[in-house]
Short mmCIF file of C-alpha atoms (C1' of nucleotides) in Angstrom, two decimals:
data_model
loop_
_atom_site.label_atom_id
_atom_site.label_comp_id
_atom_site.label_asym_id
_atom_site.label_seq_id
_atom_site.Cartn_x
_atom_site.Cartn_y
_atom_site.Cartn_z
CA MET Y 1 29.85 -42.07 106.21
CA LYS Y 2 28.61 -45.51 105.35
CA ILE Y 3 28.79 -46.72 101.78
CA ALA Y 4 25.04 -47.11 101.50
CA ASP Y 5 24.63 -43.49 102.48
CA LYS Y 6 26.85 -42.27 99.71
CA HIS Y 7 25.11 -44.41 97.14
CA GLU Y 8 21.80 -42.99 98.26
CA LYS Y 9 23.16 -39.47 98.39
CA ILE Y 10 24.22 -39.73 94.76
CA VAL Y 11 20.91 -41.22 93.66
CA HIS Y 12 18.97 -38.46 95.33
CA ALA Y 13 21.23 -35.77 93.97
CA ALA Y 14 20.75 -37.28 90.52
CA ILE Y 15 16.96 -37.25 90.86
CA LYS Y 16 17.14 -33.57 91.69
CA VAL Y 17 19.48 -32.73 88.85
CA PHE Y 18 17.71 -34.87 86.24
CA ALA Y 19 14.40 -33.32 87.26
CA ARG Y 20 15.92 -29.88 86.87
CA ASN Y 21 17.66 -30.28 83.51
CA GLY Y 22 16.61 -33.51 81.94
CA PHE Y 23 18.97 -36.43 81.63
CA TYR Y 24 20.92 -35.28 78.59
CA ASN Y 25 21.43 -31.78 79.86
CA SER Y 26 22.61 -32.95 83.25
CA LYS Y 27 26.34 -33.00 83.83
CA ILE Y 28 28.04 -35.55 86.05
CA ALA Y 29 29.85 -32.59 87.58
CA GLU Y 30 26.53 -31.09 88.61
CA ILE Y 31 25.33 -34.29 90.21
CA ALA Y 32 28.64 -34.59 92.03
CA LYS Y 33 28.36 -31.07 93.32
CA GLU Y 34 24.76 -31.60 94.42
CA ALA Y 35 25.88 -34.71 96.29
CA SER Y 36 28.98 -32.96 97.75
CA VAL Y 37 31.20 -35.57 96.21
CA ALA Y 38 33.99 -35.57 93.64
CA ASP Y 39 33.17 -36.36 90.02
CA GLY Y 40 35.22 -39.50 90.16
CA THR Y 41 33.47 -40.79 93.24
CA ILE Y 42 30.31 -41.30 91.24
CA TYR Y 43 32.17 -43.88 89.18
CA LEU Y 44 32.96 -45.86 92.30
CA TYR Y 45 29.24 -46.43 92.74
CA PHE Y 46 27.92 -46.44 89.20
CA ASN Y 47 29.26 -47.69 85.89
CA ASN Y 48 28.18 -44.64 83.96
CA LYS Y 49 25.66 -41.85 83.80
CA TYR Y 50 23.08 -44.09 82.29
CA ASP Y 51 23.43 -46.56 85.10
CA ILE Y 52 22.33 -43.89 87.55
CA LEU Y 53 19.07 -43.47 85.67
CA ILE Y 54 18.43 -47.20 85.64
CA THR Y 55 19.13 -47.34 89.36
CA ILE Y 56 16.63 -44.59 90.07
CA PHE Y 57 14.14 -46.57 88.14
CA GLU Y 58 14.82 -49.88 89.81
CA GLU Y 59 15.05 -48.76 93.38
CA GLU Y 60 12.49 -46.02 93.52
CA ILE Y 61 9.76 -47.42 91.32
CA GLY Y 62 9.95 -50.86 92.85
CA ARG Y 63 9.31 -49.23 96.19
CA ILE Y 64 6.24 -47.46 94.88
CA ILE Y 65 4.68 -50.50 93.27
CA LEU Y 66 5.11 -52.41 96.48
CA LYS Y 67 3.45 -49.65 98.45
CA VAL Y 68 0.42 -49.51 96.18
CA LYS Y 69 0.02 -53.27 96.12
CA ARG Y 70 0.04 -53.44 99.92
CA GLU Y 71 -2.52 -50.69 100.09
CA MET Y 72 -4.80 -52.49 97.64
CA ALA Y 73 -4.56 -55.69 99.63
CA LYS Y 74 -6.15 -53.91 102.56
CA LEU Y 75 -9.40 -53.36 100.69
CA ASP Y 76 -12.03 -55.72 99.31
CA ASP Y 77 -14.50 -53.65 97.36
CA PRO Y 78 -13.22 -53.04 93.79
CA LYS Y 79 -14.98 -49.70 93.77
CA GLU Y 80 -13.10 -48.57 96.86
CA LYS Y 81 -9.88 -49.98 95.47
CA LEU Y 82 -10.14 -47.82 92.39
CA ILE Y 83 -10.81 -44.69 94.40
CA ARG Y 84 -7.93 -45.50 96.72
CA PHE Y 85 -5.65 -46.21 93.79
CA ALA Y 86 -6.29 -42.76 92.39
CA GLN Y 87 -5.68 -41.16 95.77
CA ILE Y 88 -2.51 -43.01 96.50
CA HIS Y 89 -1.11 -42.50 93.01
CA LEU Y 90 -1.64 -38.78 93.10
CA SER Y 91 -0.36 -38.35 96.62
CA LEU Y 92 2.76 -40.35 95.88
CA VAL Y 93 3.42 -38.00 93.00
CA GLU Y 94 2.84 -35.03 95.22
CA GLU Y 95 5.24 -36.36 97.85
CA ASN Y 96 7.93 -37.19 95.30
CA LYS Y 97 7.65 -34.43 92.75
CA GLU Y 98 11.20 -34.67 91.50
CA LEU Y 99 11.16 -38.41 91.17
CA ALA Y 100 7.81 -38.18 89.43
CA GLU Y 101 9.21 -35.71 86.95
CA VAL Y 102 12.16 -37.93 86.17
CA ILE Y 103 9.91 -40.93 85.66
CA GLN Y 104 7.41 -39.07 83.56
CA VAL Y 105 9.80 -37.18 81.40
CA GLU Y 106 13.00 -39.15 81.19
CA LEU Y 107 11.78 -42.65 81.20
CA ARG Y 108 9.79 -42.00 78.09
CA GLN Y 109 13.04 -41.33 76.34
CA SER Y 110 13.34 -43.72 73.53
CA SER Y 111 16.54 -45.51 74.29
CA LYS Y 112 15.61 -49.08 73.56
CA PHE Y 113 16.94 -50.37 76.84
CA VAL Y 114 15.08 -47.97 79.05
CA LYS Y 115 11.95 -48.45 77.03
CA GLU Y 116 11.98 -52.18 77.54
CA TYR Y 117 12.89 -51.76 81.13
CA ARG Y 118 10.16 -49.25 81.75
CA ASN Y 119 7.68 -51.55 80.10
CA LYS Y 120 8.27 -54.36 82.55
CA LYS Y 121 7.86 -52.39 85.74
CA PHE Y 122 5.18 -50.33 84.15
CA ALA Y 123 3.13 -53.31 83.01
CA GLU Y 124 3.22 -54.55 86.56
CA TYR Y 125 1.80 -51.27 87.79
CA LEU Y 126 -0.92 -51.14 85.14
CA ASN Y 127 -1.94 -54.68 85.90
CA ILE Y 128 -2.87 -53.70 89.41
CA ILE Y 129 -5.64 -51.72 87.75
CA SER Y 130 -6.83 -54.40 85.37
CA GLN Y 131 -6.91 -56.90 88.22
CA ILE Y 132 -9.29 -54.62 90.07
CA VAL Y 133 -11.49 -54.40 87.01
CA LYS Y 134 -11.54 -58.15 86.51
CA GLN Y 135 -12.40 -58.68 90.14
CA GLY Y 136 -15.22 -56.18 89.86
CA GLN Y 137 -16.54 -57.89 86.76
CA ALA Y 138 -16.40 -61.30 88.41
CA GLU Y 139 -18.39 -59.91 91.31
CA GLY Y 140 -20.93 -58.38 88.94
CA ILE Y 141 -20.16 -54.84 90.11
CA PHE Y 142 -18.56 -53.66 86.87
CA ARG Y 143 -19.99 -53.96 83.40
CA LYS Y 144 -18.80 -56.96 81.45
CA ASP Y 145 -18.26 -55.03 78.22
CA VAL Y 146 -15.45 -53.01 79.78
CA MET Y 147 -12.13 -54.17 78.37
CA PRO Y 148 -9.66 -54.31 81.25
CA GLY Y 149 -6.74 -53.78 78.87
CA VAL Y 150 -8.22 -50.53 77.64
CA PHE Y 151 -9.44 -49.47 81.03
CA LYS Y 152 -6.12 -49.81 82.78
CA ARG Y 153 -4.47 -47.50 80.27
CA ALA Y 154 -7.28 -44.97 80.29
CA PHE Y 155 -7.38 -44.82 84.06
CA PHE Y 156 -3.65 -44.65 84.47
CA GLY Y 157 -3.40 -42.09 81.67
CA ALA Y 158 -5.95 -39.85 83.33
CA LEU Y 159 -4.04 -39.92 86.61
CA ASP Y 160 -0.70 -39.53 84.91
CA GLU Y 161 -1.74 -36.48 82.95
CA MET Y 162 -3.15 -34.97 86.10
CA SER Y 163 0.18 -35.54 87.84
CA ARG Y 164 2.11 -34.04 84.98
CA PHE Y 165 0.12 -30.90 85.45
CA TRP Y 166 1.13 -30.86 89.09
CA VAL Y 167 4.73 -31.65 88.50
CA LEU Y 168 5.21 -29.11 85.76
CA SER Y 169 2.97 -26.26 86.80
CA SER Y 170 3.12 -26.21 90.59
CA LYS Y 171 0.27 -23.71 90.89
CA LYS Y 172 -2.71 -25.94 91.30
CA LYS Y 173 -6.28 -24.87 91.74
CA TYR Y 174 -7.39 -28.08 93.44
CA GLY Y 175 -5.86 -30.61 95.76
CA VAL Y 176 -4.97 -34.24 95.39
CA ASN Y 177 -8.19 -35.37 96.98
CA THR Y 178 -10.45 -33.32 94.79
CA ALA Y 179 -8.70 -34.57 91.69
CA ALA Y 180 -8.68 -38.19 92.83
CA GLN Y 181 -12.36 -38.04 93.65
CA GLN Y 182 -13.30 -36.40 90.39
CA ILE Y 183 -11.28 -38.79 88.29
CA SER Y 184 -12.44 -41.94 89.98
CA ALA Y 185 -15.98 -40.64 89.83
CA PHE Y 186 -15.77 -40.16 86.06
CA PHE Y 187 -14.65 -43.68 85.59
CA LEU Y 188 -16.63 -45.39 88.31
CA ASN Y 189 -20.00 -44.12 87.31
CA GLY Y 190 -18.97 -45.09 83.84
CA ILE Y 191 -18.26 -48.67 84.57
CA LEU Y 192 -20.71 -49.51 87.32
CA SER Y 193 -23.52 -51.79 86.16
CA ASN Y 194 -26.83 -49.95 85.84
CA MET F 1 13.55 -28.65 43.68
CA LYS F 2 11.73 -25.78 45.30
CA ILE F 3 12.99 -24.34 48.57
CA ALA F 4 9.81 -25.26 50.41
CA ASP F 5 10.31 -28.86 49.35
CA LYS F 6 13.75 -29.02 50.89
CA HIS F 7 12.57 -27.49 54.12
CA GLU F 8 9.79 -30.05 54.28
CA LYS F 9 12.12 -32.87 53.33
CA ILE F 10 14.40 -32.01 56.22
CA VAL F 11 11.53 -31.71 58.67
CA HIS F 12 10.18 -35.08 57.70
CA ALA F 13 13.56 -36.72 57.79
CA ALA F 14 14.04 -35.25 61.25
CA ILE F 15 10.71 -36.62 62.47
CA LYS F 16 11.80 -40.06 61.31
CA VAL F 17 15.22 -39.83 62.89
CA PHE F 18 14.04 -38.29 66.16
CA ALA F 19 11.37 -40.96 66.45
CA ARG F 20 14.01 -43.62 65.87
CA ASN F 21 16.72 -42.42 68.26
CA GLY F 22 15.32 -39.66 70.38
CA PHE F 23 16.41 -36.08 69.98
CA TYR F 24 19.67 -36.27 71.88
CA ASN F 25 20.84 -39.43 70.20
CA SER F 26 20.07 -38.16 66.73
CA LYS F 27 22.96 -36.83 64.70
CA ILE F 28 22.60 -33.99 62.24
CA ALA F 29 24.55 -36.22 59.86
CA GLU F 30 21.84 -38.86 60.10
CA ILE F 31 19.07 -36.39 59.41
CA ALA F 32 21.03 -35.06 56.47
CA LYS F 33 21.47 -38.55 55.10
CA GLU F 34 17.79 -39.37 55.57
CA ALA F 35 16.90 -36.19 53.70
CA SER F 36 19.55 -36.82 51.01
CA VAL F 37 21.15 -33.50 51.73
CA ALA F 38 24.55 -32.37 52.96
CA ASP F 39 25.06 -31.70 56.65
CA GLY F 40 25.65 -28.03 55.98
CA THR F 41 22.47 -27.63 53.99
CA ILE F 42 20.44 -28.14 57.11
CA TYR F 43 21.94 -24.93 58.48
CA LEU F 44 20.64 -23.01 55.51
CA TYR F 45 17.13 -23.83 56.64
CA PHE F 46 17.44 -24.07 60.41
CA ASN F 47 19.51 -22.24 62.99
CA ASN F 48 20.42 -25.35 64.91
CA LYS F 49 19.34 -28.83 65.81
CA TYR F 50 16.99 -27.53 68.41
CA ASP F 51 15.28 -25.29 65.92
CA ILE F 52 14.28 -28.33 63.90
CA LEU F 53 12.44 -29.74 66.89
CA ILE F 54 10.62 -26.49 67.48
CA THR F 55 9.65 -26.35 63.81
CA ILE F 56 8.23 -29.85 63.93
CA PHE F 57 6.22 -28.73 66.87
CA GLU F 58 4.97 -25.52 65.34
CA GLU F 59 4.10 -26.72 61.91
CA GLU F 60 2.83 -30.20 62.55
CA ILE F 61 0.95 -29.67 65.79
CA GLY F 62 -0.64 -26.49 64.56
CA ARG F 63 -2.00 -28.48 61.63
CA ILE F 64 -3.49 -31.08 63.95
CA ILE F 65 -5.17 -28.61 66.27
CA LEU F 66 -6.74 -26.93 63.29
CA LYS F 67 -8.03 -30.22 61.96
CA VAL F 68 -9.63 -31.19 65.25
CA LYS F 69 -11.21 -27.78 65.73
CA ARG F 70 -12.77 -27.92 62.27
CA GLU F 71 -14.10 -31.36 62.95
CA MET F 72 -15.66 -30.24 66.23
CA ALA F 73 -17.33 -27.30 64.55
CA LYS F 74 -19.28 -29.71 62.36
CA LEU F 75 -21.09 -31.18 65.35
CA ASP F 76 -23.55 -29.74 67.84
CA ASP F 77 -24.20 -32.37 70.48
CA PRO F 78 -21.46 -32.26 73.15
CA LYS F 79 -21.83 -35.99 73.64
CA GLU F 80 -21.09 -36.64 70.00
CA LYS F 81 -18.27 -34.14 70.06
CA LEU F 82 -16.54 -36.03 72.83
CA ILE F 83 -16.85 -39.34 71.02
CA ARG F 84 -15.61 -37.79 67.82
CA PHE F 85 -12.72 -36.15 69.63
CA ALA F 86 -11.54 -39.51 70.91
CA GLN F 87 -11.86 -41.05 67.46
CA ILE F 88 -10.05 -38.31 65.65
CA HIS F 89 -7.31 -38.06 68.23
CA LEU F 90 -6.53 -41.75 68.09
CA SER F 91 -6.71 -41.98 64.34
CA LEU F 92 -4.42 -38.99 63.90
CA VAL F 93 -1.91 -40.76 66.08
CA GLU F 94 -2.32 -43.91 64.05
CA GLU F 95 -1.76 -42.05 60.80
CA ASN F 96 1.26 -40.16 62.10
CA LYS F 97 3.03 -42.64 64.32
CA GLU F 98 6.46 -41.11 64.03
CA LEU F 99 5.26 -37.61 64.67
CA ALA F 100 3.21 -38.87 67.59
CA GLU F 101 6.25 -40.53 69.06
CA VAL F 102 8.30 -37.37 68.77
CA ILE F 103 5.58 -35.32 70.39
CA GLN F 104 4.95 -37.77 73.17
CA VAL F 105 8.52 -38.57 73.98
CA GLU F 106 10.66 -35.62 73.01
CA LEU F 107 8.43 -32.73 73.75
CA ARG F 108 8.15 -33.81 77.36
CA GLN F 109 11.85 -33.24 77.63
CA SER F 110 12.42 -30.70 80.28
CA SER F 111 14.28 -27.97 78.50
CA LYS F 112 12.53 -24.93 79.84
CA PHE F 113 11.93 -23.44 76.43
CA VAL F 114 10.32 -26.47 74.90
CA LYS F 115 8.29 -27.00 78.01
CA GLU F 116 6.85 -23.54 77.87
CA TYR F 117 6.34 -23.82 74.19
CA ARG F 118 4.58 -27.14 74.47
CA ASN F 119 2.35 -25.71 77.13
CA LYS F 120 0.95 -23.02 74.90
CA LYS F 121 -0.04 -25.22 71.99
CA PHE F 122 -0.99 -27.95 74.35
CA ALA F 123 -3.27 -25.77 76.45
CA GLU F 124 -5.03 -24.83 73.26
CA TYR F 125 -5.65 -28.46 72.48
CA LEU F 126 -6.85 -29.30 75.98
CA ASN F 127 -9.20 -26.37 75.96
CA ILE F 128 -11.08 -27.86 73.04
CA ILE F 129 -12.11 -30.53 75.53
CA SER F 130 -13.06 -28.23 78.37
CA GLN F 131 -15.11 -26.11 75.98
CA ILE F 132 -17.12 -29.17 75.08
CA VAL F 133 -17.70 -29.90 78.76
CA LYS F 134 -18.79 -26.36 79.49
CA GLN F 135 -21.17 -26.40 76.57
CA GLY F 136 -22.63 -29.69 77.79
CA GLN F 137 -23.06 -28.28 81.27
CA ALA F 138 -24.76 -25.16 79.95
CA GLU F 139 -27.15 -27.33 78.00
CA GLY F 140 -27.84 -29.45 81.08
CA ILE F 141 -26.49 -32.60 79.44
CA PHE F 142 -23.42 -32.95 81.67
CA ARG F 143 -23.34 -32.89 85.43
CA LYS F 144 -22.56 -29.53 86.96
CA ASP F 145 -20.14 -30.92 89.54
CA VAL F 146 -17.69 -32.01 86.85
CA MET F 147 -14.68 -29.72 86.88
CA PRO F 148 -13.80 -28.95 83.26
CA GLY F 149 -10.18 -28.32 84.21
CA VAL F 150 -9.86 -31.78 85.70
CA PHE F 151 -11.91 -33.43 83.03
CA LYS F 152 -9.89 -32.13 80.13
CA ARG F 153 -6.71 -33.56 81.58
CA ALA F 154 -8.26 -36.87 82.52
CA PHE F 155 -9.82 -37.33 79.11
CA PHE F 156 -6.74 -36.28 77.21
CA GLY F 157 -4.55 -38.39 79.48
CA ALA F 158 -6.64 -41.47 78.83
CA LEU F 159 -6.34 -40.99 75.07
CA ASP F 160 -2.70 -40.13 75.24
CA GLU F 161 -1.75 -43.19 77.24
CA MET F 162 -3.69 -45.31 74.80
CA SER F 163 -1.74 -43.78 71.93
CA ARG F 164 1.55 -44.31 73.67
CA PHE F 165 0.72 -47.97 73.80
CA TRP F 166 0.14 -47.96 70.08
CA VAL F 167 3.16 -45.95 69.21
CA LEU F 168 5.54 -47.93 71.36
CA SER F 169 4.20 -51.44 71.12
CA SER F 170 2.78 -51.69 67.58
CA LYS F 171 1.05 -54.99 68.26
CA LYS F 172 -2.42 -53.94 69.23
CA LYS F 173 -5.25 -56.21 70.20
CA TYR F 174 -7.97 -53.74 69.30
CA GLY F 175 -8.46 -51.01 66.77
CA VAL F 176 -8.80 -47.28 67.02
CA ASN F 177 -12.56 -47.41 66.96
CA THR F 178 -12.88 -49.95 69.72
CA ALA F 179 -10.56 -47.94 71.92
CA ALA F 180 -12.23 -44.64 71.13
CA GLN F 181 -15.65 -46.07 71.88
CA GLN F 182 -14.56 -47.68 75.11
CA ILE F 183 -12.81 -44.60 76.38
CA SER F 184 -15.53 -42.16 75.51
CA ALA F 185 -18.07 -44.56 77.00
CA PHE F 186 -16.18 -44.66 80.31
CA PHE F 187 -16.23 -40.94 80.53
CA LEU F 188 -19.59 -40.17 78.98
CA ASN F 189 -21.60 -42.41 81.18
CA GLY F 190 -19.68 -40.87 83.98
CA ILE F 191 -20.55 -37.30 83.29
CA LEU F 192 -24.04 -37.52 81.84
CA SER F 193 -26.74 -36.21 84.16
CA ASN F 194 -28.72 -39.05 85.70
"C1'" DG A 1 20.55 -17.93 20.30
"C1'" DC A 2 25.10 -18.02 22.54
"C1'" DC A 3 28.39 -17.12 25.94
"C1'" DA A 4 30.29 -15.10 30.15
"C1'" DA A 5 29.63 -13.09 34.52
"C1'" DA A 6 27.19 -12.99 38.67
"C1'" DT A 7 24.53 -14.97 42.12
"C1'" DG A 8 23.49 -17.87 45.76
"C1'" DA A 9 22.50 -22.77 47.00
"C1'" DA A 10 24.79 -26.80 48.40
"C1'" DT A 11 28.66 -29.33 49.98
"C1'" DG A 12 31.51 -31.81 53.44
"C1'" DA A 13 36.03 -31.58 55.53
"C1'" DA A 14 37.86 -29.03 59.32
"C1'" DT A 15 37.05 -26.83 63.77
"C1'" DA A 16 35.67 -26.08 68.31
"C1'" DT A 17 33.55 -27.38 72.32
"C1'" DA A 18 31.56 -29.77 75.81
"C1'" DC A 19 31.66 -33.52 78.95
"C1'" DA A 20 31.83 -38.44 80.30
"C1'" DT A 21 35.24 -41.10 81.94
"C1'" DT A 22 39.86 -42.33 83.72
"C1'" DC A 23 43.65 -42.60 86.78
"C1'" DA A 24 47.68 -41.07 89.31
"C1'" DG A 25 47.89 -39.21 93.48
"C1'" DT A 26 46.01 -38.07 98.37
"C1'" DA A 27 43.45 -38.86 102.53
"C1'" DA A 28 41.10 -41.71 105.70
"C1'" DT A 29 40.37 -46.00 108.03
"C1'" DT A 30 41.83 -50.49 109.70
"C1'" DA J 1 51.73 -50.06 107.29
"C1'" DA J 2 48.37 -51.58 104.43
"C1'" DT J 3 44.12 -51.18 102.57
"C1'" DT J 4 40.36 -48.81 101.01
"C1'" DA J 5 37.87 -44.62 99.75
"C1'" DC J 6 38.10 -40.45 97.52
"C1'" DT J 7 39.71 -36.61 94.58
"C1'" DG J 8 39.73 -33.59 90.51
"C1'" DA J 9 42.78 -32.41 86.73
"C1'" DA J 10 43.81 -34.49 82.33
"C1'" DT J 11 42.22 -37.22 78.44
"C1'" DG J 12 39.60 -38.76 74.68
"C1'" DT J 13 35.64 -38.76 72.08
"C1'" DA J 14 31.69 -37.42 69.81
"C1'" DT J 15 29.35 -34.30 67.10
"C1'" DA J 16 27.19 -29.60 66.37
"C1'" DT J 17 28.46 -25.99 63.70
"C1'" DT J 18 31.30 -23.29 60.38
"C1'" DC J 19 33.08 -21.80 56.10
"C1'" DA J 20 36.10 -22.02 52.01
"C1'" DT J 21 35.04 -24.12 47.95
"C1'" DT J 22 32.18 -26.20 44.22
"C1'" DC J 23 28.29 -26.37 41.37
"C1'" DA J 24 23.98 -24.88 39.14
"C1'" DT J 25 21.11 -21.40 37.64
"C1'" DT J 26 19.99 -16.90 36.07
"C1'" DT J 27 21.00 -12.58 33.84
"C1'" DG J 28 22.10 -9.59 30.25
"C1'" DG J 29 25.30 -8.12 26.51
"C1'" DC J 30 26.30 -9.10 21.93
#
DNA sequence: GCCAAATGAATGAATATACATTCAGTAATT
DNA sequence: AATTACTGAATGTATATTCATTCATTTGGC
């Protein structure tokens, strides 16, 4: 087995275990077992338990941001971009339930380091939204009195809460598309001029 | 000092300490110190560390739900109710930053028990929103194609993300009222018929 | 009104446990 | 044969919880 494989195997085992128990209730031994690896092996790839969490963050979230940005670049119309953003956000959550749970639950943990770290990556993600709003305002499609800094949080928050519901409950009455359409419709009709 | 006072003192010390360090990084000794009480005394009032968290949840959140419900009962117009809900939610967060942080961060922790517990109280809170939507739809003020179950999450999520920003960053560019107005405007214009 | 038992609240040092981390030894790869 | 990867039992630490003891308050007998 190649080294990269083992690193990845441990990261994915950790995502599973953290999602199941939460970071503080997860034992290294459990991650090791899930990855079919000895406890000690984990320390050949990571400095400590905490480091695994940070790695999940770095590697997996970076990937997601990239994906969304690329998708946005394909579209011109800010209105369409917003709808697509909602769709892609929710479907990424759906496809990566365990990762989503770790991000949503654990990375809100208040360790100063994680908090600052989260904020950087997170700000980048939120700014994709405010950029869309600014573009729309420049083009006269969105109302000028909409504050992009408030909007980005409100829009993201709406999607995020919706995802939490999915991640935690698992018995959903409506699909990703319905939810994405509803949510972007709430907001869009709200910020479209006239 | 009355017994009730000591119980309260410990709860409030715990809110402070949990907000500062997170639940798992908070030591009973620190809570005891913050409450000016011996470590052992805490076990006269609570079964264990966990029990303190649950108590915070029960007592403090129950209070908040009650407050919001009362406030809603004063109004008739669903449109006004929604605006007022946003205002009161955000200002309650502002007035109880530490509690808000504990709720937002710690009670998302994935211990099964807390999760289920949160869900009960939380569902109650969310349903205040969907009730408003249903009322508005019955009165013909809100569009019929709005799904109350999606709306409640989107609306709450928007407010919640806004609060998180406040709680975590503390340097805000706009006040509670601005944010509440913006957010309810996004949604209201989005769900009002024609 | 005073004192001595009795009660039970509060203390904090001692205990017990749970786990992250280490490392001496083993296996695999070159 | 040497190097590198891996193992998992042993170690050390951190801290939640306990409990024997102290302290404060109340009770009631004189």
